[in-house]
Short mmCIF file of C-alpha atoms in Angstrom, two decimals:
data_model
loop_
_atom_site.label_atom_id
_atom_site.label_comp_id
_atom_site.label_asym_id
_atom_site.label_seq_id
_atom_site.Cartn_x
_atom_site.Cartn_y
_atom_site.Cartn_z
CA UNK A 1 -57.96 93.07 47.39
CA UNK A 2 -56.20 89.87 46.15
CA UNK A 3 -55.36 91.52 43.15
CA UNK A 4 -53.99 94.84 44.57
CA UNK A 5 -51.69 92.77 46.96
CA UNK A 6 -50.46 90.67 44.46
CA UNK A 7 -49.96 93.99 42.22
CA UNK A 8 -47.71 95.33 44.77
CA UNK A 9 -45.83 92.04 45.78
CA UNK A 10 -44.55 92.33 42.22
CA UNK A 11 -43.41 95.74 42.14
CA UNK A 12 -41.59 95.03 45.28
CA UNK A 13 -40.02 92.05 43.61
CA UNK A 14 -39.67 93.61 40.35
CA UNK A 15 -37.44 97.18 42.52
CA UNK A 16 -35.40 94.27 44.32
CA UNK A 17 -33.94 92.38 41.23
CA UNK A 18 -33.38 96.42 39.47
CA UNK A 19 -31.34 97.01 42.88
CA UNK A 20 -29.43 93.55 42.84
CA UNK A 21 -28.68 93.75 38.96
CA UNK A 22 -27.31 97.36 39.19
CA UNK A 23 -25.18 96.48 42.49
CA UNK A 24 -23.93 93.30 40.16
CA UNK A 25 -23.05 96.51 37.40
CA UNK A 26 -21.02 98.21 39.97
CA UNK A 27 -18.89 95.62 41.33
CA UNK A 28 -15.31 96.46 40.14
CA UNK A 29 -13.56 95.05 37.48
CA UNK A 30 -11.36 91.59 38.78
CA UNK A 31 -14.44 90.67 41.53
CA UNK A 32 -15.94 87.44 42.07
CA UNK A 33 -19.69 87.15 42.11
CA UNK A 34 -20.12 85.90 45.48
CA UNK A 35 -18.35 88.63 47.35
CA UNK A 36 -18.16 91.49 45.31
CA UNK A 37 -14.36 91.82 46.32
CA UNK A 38 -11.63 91.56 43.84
CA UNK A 39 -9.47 88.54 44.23
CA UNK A 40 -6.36 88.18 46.19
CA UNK A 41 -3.34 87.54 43.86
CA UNK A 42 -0.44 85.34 44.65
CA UNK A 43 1.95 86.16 42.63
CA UNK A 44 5.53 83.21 42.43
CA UNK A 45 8.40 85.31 41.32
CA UNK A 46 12.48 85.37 41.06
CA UNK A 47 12.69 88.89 39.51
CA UNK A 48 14.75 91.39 41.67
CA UNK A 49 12.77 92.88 44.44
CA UNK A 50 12.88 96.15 43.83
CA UNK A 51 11.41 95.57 40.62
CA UNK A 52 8.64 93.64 41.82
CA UNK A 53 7.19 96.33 44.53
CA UNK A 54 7.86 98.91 41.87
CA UNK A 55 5.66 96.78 39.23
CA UNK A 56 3.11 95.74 41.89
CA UNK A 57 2.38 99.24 42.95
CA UNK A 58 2.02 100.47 39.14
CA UNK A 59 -0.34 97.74 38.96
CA UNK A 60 -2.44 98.66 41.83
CA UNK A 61 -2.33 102.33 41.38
CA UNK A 62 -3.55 101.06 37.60
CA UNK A 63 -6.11 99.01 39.06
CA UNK A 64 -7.14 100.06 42.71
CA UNK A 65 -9.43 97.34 43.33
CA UNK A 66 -6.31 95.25 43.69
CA UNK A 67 -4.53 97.10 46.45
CA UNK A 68 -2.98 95.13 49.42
CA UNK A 69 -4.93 91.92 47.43
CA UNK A 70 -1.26 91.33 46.05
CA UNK A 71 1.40 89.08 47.99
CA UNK A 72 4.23 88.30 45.92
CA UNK A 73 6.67 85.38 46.68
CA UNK A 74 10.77 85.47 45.65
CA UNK A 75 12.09 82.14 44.85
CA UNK A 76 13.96 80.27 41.89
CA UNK A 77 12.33 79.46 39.25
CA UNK A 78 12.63 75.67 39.56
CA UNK A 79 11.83 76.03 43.59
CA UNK A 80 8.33 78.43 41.87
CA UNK A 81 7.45 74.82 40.00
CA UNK A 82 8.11 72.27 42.64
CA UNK A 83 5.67 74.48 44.50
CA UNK A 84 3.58 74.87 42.05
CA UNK A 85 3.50 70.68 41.32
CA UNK A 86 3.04 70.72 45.25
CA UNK A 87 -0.18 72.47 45.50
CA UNK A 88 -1.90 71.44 42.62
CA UNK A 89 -4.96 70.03 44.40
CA UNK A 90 -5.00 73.19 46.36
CA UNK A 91 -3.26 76.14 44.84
CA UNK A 92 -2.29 78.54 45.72
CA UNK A 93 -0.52 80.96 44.07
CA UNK A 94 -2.57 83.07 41.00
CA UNK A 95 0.88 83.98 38.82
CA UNK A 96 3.90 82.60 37.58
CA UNK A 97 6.10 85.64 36.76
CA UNK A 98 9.75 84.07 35.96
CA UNK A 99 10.46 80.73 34.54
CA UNK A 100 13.12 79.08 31.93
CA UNK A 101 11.71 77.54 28.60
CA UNK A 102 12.13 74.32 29.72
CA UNK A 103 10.33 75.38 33.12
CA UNK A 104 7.61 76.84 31.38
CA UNK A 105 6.78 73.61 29.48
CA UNK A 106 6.95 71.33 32.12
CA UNK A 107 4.29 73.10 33.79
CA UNK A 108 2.09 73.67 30.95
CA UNK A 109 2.48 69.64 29.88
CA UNK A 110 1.38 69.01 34.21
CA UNK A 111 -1.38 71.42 33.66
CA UNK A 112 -0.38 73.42 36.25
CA UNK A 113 -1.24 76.80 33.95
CA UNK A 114 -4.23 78.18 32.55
CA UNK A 115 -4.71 79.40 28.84
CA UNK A 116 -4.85 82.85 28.68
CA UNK A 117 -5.02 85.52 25.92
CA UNK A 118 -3.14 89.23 26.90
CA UNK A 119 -3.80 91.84 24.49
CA UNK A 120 -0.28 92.21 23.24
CA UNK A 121 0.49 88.91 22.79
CA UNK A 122 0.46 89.21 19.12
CA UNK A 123 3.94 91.21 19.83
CA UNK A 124 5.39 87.85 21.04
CA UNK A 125 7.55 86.12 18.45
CA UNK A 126 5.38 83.16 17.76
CA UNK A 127 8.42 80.63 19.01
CA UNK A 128 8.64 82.26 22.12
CA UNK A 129 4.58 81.86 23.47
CA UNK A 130 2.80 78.15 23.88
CA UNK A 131 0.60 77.91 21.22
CA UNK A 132 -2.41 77.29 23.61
CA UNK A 133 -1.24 80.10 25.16
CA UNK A 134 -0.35 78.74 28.61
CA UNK A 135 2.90 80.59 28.79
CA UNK A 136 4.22 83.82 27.29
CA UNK A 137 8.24 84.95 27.16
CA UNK A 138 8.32 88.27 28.67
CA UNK A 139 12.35 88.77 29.05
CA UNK A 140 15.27 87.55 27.02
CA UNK A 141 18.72 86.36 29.52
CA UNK A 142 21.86 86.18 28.03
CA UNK A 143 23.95 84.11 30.03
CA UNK A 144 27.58 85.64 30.98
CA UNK A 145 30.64 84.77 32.65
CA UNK A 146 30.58 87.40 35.96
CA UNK A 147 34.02 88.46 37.51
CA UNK A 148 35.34 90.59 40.66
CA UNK A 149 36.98 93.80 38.83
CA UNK A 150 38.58 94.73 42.17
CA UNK A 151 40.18 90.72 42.38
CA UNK A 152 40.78 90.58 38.48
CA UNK A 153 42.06 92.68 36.11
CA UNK A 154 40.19 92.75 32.99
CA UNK A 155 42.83 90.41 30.74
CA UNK A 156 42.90 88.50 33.84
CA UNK A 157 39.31 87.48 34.10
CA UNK A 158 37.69 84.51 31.59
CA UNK A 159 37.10 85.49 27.54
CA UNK A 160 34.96 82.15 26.99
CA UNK A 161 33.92 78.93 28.64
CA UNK A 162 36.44 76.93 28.41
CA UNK A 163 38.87 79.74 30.31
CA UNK A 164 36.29 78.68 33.34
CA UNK A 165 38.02 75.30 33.28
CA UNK A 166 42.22 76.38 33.33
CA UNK A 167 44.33 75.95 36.22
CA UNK A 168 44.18 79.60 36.32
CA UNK A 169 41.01 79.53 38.17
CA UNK A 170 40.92 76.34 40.34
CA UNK A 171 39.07 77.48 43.21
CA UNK A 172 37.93 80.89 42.39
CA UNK A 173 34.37 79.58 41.05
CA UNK A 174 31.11 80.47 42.66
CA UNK A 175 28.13 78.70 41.54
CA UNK A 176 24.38 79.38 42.78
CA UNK A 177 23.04 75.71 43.89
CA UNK A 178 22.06 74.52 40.13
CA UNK A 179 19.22 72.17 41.57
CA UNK A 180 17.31 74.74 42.67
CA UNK A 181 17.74 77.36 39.90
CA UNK A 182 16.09 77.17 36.78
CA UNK A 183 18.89 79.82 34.86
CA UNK A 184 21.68 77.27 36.54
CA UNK A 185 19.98 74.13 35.23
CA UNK A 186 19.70 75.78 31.97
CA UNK A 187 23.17 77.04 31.46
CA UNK A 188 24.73 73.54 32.61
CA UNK A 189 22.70 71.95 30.57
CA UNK A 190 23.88 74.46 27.65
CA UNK A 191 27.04 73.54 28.54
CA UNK A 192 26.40 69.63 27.85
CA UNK A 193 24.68 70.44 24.62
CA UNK A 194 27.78 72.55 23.13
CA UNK A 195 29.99 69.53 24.18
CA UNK A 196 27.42 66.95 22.23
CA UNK A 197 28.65 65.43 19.20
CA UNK A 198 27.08 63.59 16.27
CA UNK A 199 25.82 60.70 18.35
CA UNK A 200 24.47 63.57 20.99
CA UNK A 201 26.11 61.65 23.60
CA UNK A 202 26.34 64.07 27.19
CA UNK A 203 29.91 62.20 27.86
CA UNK A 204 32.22 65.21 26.62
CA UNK A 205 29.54 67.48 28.87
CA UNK A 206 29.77 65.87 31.57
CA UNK A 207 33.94 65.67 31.89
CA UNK A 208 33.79 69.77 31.23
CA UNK A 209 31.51 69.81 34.36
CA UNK A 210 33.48 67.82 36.44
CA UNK A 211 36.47 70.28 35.60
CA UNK A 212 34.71 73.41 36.54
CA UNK A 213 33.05 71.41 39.74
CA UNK A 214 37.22 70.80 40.54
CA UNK A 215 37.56 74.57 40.39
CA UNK A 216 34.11 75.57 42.04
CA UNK A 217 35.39 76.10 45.60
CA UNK A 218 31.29 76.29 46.26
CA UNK A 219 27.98 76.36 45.73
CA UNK A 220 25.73 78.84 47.13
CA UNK A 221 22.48 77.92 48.58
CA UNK A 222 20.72 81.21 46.92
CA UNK A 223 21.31 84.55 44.41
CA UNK A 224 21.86 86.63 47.36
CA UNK A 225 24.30 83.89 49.04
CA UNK A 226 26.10 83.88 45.44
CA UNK A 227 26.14 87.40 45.62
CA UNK A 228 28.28 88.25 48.85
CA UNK A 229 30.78 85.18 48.02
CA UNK A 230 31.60 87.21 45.04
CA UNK A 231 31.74 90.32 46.50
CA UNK A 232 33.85 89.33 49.73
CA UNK A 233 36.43 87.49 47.38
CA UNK A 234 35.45 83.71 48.64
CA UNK A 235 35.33 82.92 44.58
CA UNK A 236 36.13 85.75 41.65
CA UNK A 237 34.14 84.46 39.01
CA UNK A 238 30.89 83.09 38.41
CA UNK A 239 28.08 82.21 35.52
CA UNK A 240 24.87 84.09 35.70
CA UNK A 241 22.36 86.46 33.89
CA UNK A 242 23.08 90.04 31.85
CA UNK A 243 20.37 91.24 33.55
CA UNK A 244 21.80 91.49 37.43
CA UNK A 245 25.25 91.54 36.22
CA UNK A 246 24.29 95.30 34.80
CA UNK A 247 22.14 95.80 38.00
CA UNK A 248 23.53 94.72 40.90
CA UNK A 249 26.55 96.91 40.46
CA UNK A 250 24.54 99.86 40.11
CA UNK A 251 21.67 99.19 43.22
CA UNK A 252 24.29 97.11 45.17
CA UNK A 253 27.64 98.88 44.22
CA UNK A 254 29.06 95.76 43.33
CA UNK A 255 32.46 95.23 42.06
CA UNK A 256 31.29 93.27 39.26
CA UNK A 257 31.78 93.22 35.60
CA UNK A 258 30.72 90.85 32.87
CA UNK A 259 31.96 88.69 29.84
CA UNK A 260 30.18 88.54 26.71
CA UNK A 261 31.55 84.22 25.89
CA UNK A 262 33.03 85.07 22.27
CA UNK A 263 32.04 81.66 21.50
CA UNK A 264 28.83 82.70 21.78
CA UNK A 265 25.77 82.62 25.00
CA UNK A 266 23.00 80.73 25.93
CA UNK A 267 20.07 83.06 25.67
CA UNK A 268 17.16 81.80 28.04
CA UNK A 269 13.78 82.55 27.79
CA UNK A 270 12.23 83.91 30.72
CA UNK A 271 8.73 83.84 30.62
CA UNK A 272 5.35 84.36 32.76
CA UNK A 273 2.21 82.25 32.72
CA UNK A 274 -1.59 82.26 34.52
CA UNK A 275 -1.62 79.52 37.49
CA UNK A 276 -4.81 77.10 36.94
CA UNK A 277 -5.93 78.39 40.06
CA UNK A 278 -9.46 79.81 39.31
CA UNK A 279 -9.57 81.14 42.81
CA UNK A 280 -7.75 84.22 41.65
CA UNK A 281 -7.92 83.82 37.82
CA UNK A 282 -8.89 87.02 37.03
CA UNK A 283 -6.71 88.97 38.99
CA UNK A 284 -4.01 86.89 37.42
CA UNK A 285 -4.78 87.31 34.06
CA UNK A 286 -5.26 91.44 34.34
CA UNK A 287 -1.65 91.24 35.47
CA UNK A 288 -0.69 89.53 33.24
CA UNK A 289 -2.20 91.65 30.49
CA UNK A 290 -0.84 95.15 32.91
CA UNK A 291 2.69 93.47 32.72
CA UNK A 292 2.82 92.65 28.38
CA UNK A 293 2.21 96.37 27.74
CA UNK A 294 4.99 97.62 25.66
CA UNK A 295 5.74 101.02 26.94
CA UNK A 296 5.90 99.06 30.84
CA UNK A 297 8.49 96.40 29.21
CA UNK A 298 10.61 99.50 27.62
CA UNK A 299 10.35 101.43 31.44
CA UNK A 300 11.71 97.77 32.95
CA UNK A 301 14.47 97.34 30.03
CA UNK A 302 15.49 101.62 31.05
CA UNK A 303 15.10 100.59 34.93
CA UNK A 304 16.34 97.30 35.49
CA UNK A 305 18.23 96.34 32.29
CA UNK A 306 15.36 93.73 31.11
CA UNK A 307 15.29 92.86 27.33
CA UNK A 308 12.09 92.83 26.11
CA UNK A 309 10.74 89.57 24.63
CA UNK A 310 8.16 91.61 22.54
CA UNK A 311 9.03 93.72 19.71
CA UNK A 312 9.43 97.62 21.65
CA UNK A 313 9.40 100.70 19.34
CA UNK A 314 13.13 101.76 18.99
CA UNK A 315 11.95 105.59 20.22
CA UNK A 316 11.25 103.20 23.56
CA UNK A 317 14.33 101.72 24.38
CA UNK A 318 17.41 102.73 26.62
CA UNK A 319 20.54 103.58 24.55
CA UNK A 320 22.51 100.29 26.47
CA UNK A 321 19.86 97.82 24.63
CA UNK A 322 20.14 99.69 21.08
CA UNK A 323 24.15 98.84 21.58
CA UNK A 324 23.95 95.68 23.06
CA UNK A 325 25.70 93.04 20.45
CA UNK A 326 24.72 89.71 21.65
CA UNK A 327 26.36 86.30 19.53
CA UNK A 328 23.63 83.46 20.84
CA UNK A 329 24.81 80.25 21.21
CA UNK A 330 22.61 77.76 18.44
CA UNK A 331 20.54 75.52 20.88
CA UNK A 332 17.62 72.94 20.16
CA UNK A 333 15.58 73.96 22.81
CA UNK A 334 13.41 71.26 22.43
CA UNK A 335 15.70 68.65 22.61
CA UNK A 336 17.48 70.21 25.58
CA UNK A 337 14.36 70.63 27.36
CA UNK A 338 13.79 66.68 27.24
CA UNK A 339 17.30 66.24 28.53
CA UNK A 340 17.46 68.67 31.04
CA UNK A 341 16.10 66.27 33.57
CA UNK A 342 18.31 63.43 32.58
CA UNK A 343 21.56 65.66 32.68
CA UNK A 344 21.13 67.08 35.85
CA UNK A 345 20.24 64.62 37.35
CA UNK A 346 23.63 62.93 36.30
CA UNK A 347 25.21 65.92 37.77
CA UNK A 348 24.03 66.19 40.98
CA UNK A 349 24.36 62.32 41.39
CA UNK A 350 28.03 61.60 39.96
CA UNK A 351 29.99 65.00 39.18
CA UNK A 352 28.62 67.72 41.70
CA UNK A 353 31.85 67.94 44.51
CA UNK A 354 33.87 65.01 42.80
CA UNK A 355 36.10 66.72 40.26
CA UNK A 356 38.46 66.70 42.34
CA UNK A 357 38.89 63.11 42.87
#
């Protein structure tokens, strides 16, 4: 009788770990072992929204078990890493999709991202991906001069940088708040760098930003804010990104065109990177591998004018990137990156609203 009982005590036990281990089997892809539900994704972003529903529902339709699990967030991408430094002990966002160069590092030196390994990312130009792979360029941002075609005639608006700092324009300048905006921060610090000279000394940067502060008549708190000043004729000119100066006139019907510098551009970096967040690492990183997938990175250069980071069969890309002639400004990165800090700070302290005096 002992025997029998004990017999059948196993067999129940032995039918009860075959029914857990196959319910483990069919728990989807991107689910954590205690709930069985895939994880929610927070995902930090400053790409145009349109873009961003449009990717998120490829992604879900891709991957179902994801649906309304993803919350995306728009903000600058030096707002994304104060945040980021801000929740560290508690994150909580799963995705870092936007950042500068100099952002990117920052956060990977703070630990603030998680290494992670996306099938394509052997189509990343070694110098553009961390070499622990905490960070990954996904876009390339040439940085233009952006003008009001209905306020300027064409020979009327800027041909290089230093057109930004003539009489001509004294009060017609629009800048997005720099502090807050990782592409500003970049291109004034580009600014400073072109002005360095042998000793690397910021001086001869800083007196060219204090003559375009004298003909910024203001800064706008946001992209958007930046945006209708522009298009309402409060400033006619401003500095921003190829990218929504193609865009924006087409989805907006802005009166915008652009200028190509002739002395050459800055040409940012604008990369993506897994948050050390393990509450939603997973998730993360199959975004992350959804979003560095060539054929969806030639769809997003045909759709919203990105360039591509990764190399993109030709037979992929839109006819305006296989004409696009681009002369990029020669930057040490590196050394700018260190500076960045140090020169904006500067600014904002001694320059920003006192060229005029």
């Amino acid at each position: 009788m002992l025997l029998s009982w004990t017999r059948q005590a196993l067999a129940v036990a032995v039918v009860s770990l075959l029914a857990f281990a196959c319910g483990e089997t069919d728990k989807p892809e991107g689910s954590t072992p205690e709930t069985g539900d895939a994880q929610n994704l927070t995902i930090y972003t400053g790409r145009d929204k349109d873009e961003v529903s449009h990717v998120v529902d490829l992604f879900t339709q891709q991957h179902p078990q994801y649906k309304g699990k993803v919350e995306t967030v728009i903000l600058g991408a030096q707002e994304a890493l104060t945040r980021l430094r801000a929740e560290q002990s508690n994150p909580q966002a799963g995705f870092l999709w936007g950042g500068t160069l100099q952002g990117l590092q920052q956060a990977a030196r703070e630990q603030l991202l998680a290494p992670s390994s996306p099938t394509n990312a052997n189509l990343i130009d070694a110098s553009r991906k961390d070499p622990q792979g905490l960070w990954y360029a996904e876009m390339l941002l040439p940085e233009v001069i952006v003008y009001n075609h209905d306020l300027l005639k064409p020979e009327q608006a800027p041909k290089d940088w230093d057109d930004l700092i003539t009489p001509a324009f004294k009060g017609k300048v629009v800048i997005r708040d720099v502090m807050a905006s990782g592409t500003m921060r970049t291109i004034f610090s580009a600014m400073i760098y072109r002005q360095a000279g042998t000793d690397g000394s910021p001086d001869a940067g800083y007196a060219w930003l204090k003559k375009l502060d004298a003909n910024t008549i203001t800064y706008a708190a946001n992209p958007d804010d930046m945006y209708f000043k522009i298009d309402r004729g409060v400033g006619t000119v401003t500095l921003w990104n190829l990218q929504d100066a193609l865009i924006q006139p087409l989805k907006n019907k802005r009166p915008w065109s652009y200028v190509i510098a002739s002395s050459g551009v800055p040409v940012l970096v604008d990369g993506v990177g897994v948050v050390n967040n393990p509450k939603s690492m997973k998730a993360a990183q199959d975004f992350e591998n959804f979003l560095l997938e060539p054929k969806l990175q030639a769809q997003l250069a045909r759709d919203y004018y990105q360039i591509p980071a990764m190399e993109v069969p030709d037979a992929d890309k839109p006819e305006w990137l296989m004409k696009l002639n681009i002369k990029e400004m020669k930057i040490d990165w590196d050394l700018m990156g260190q500076k960045e800090a140090e020169w904006m700070g500067y600014w904002s302290k001694n320059i920003k609203g006192k060229g005029g005096n």
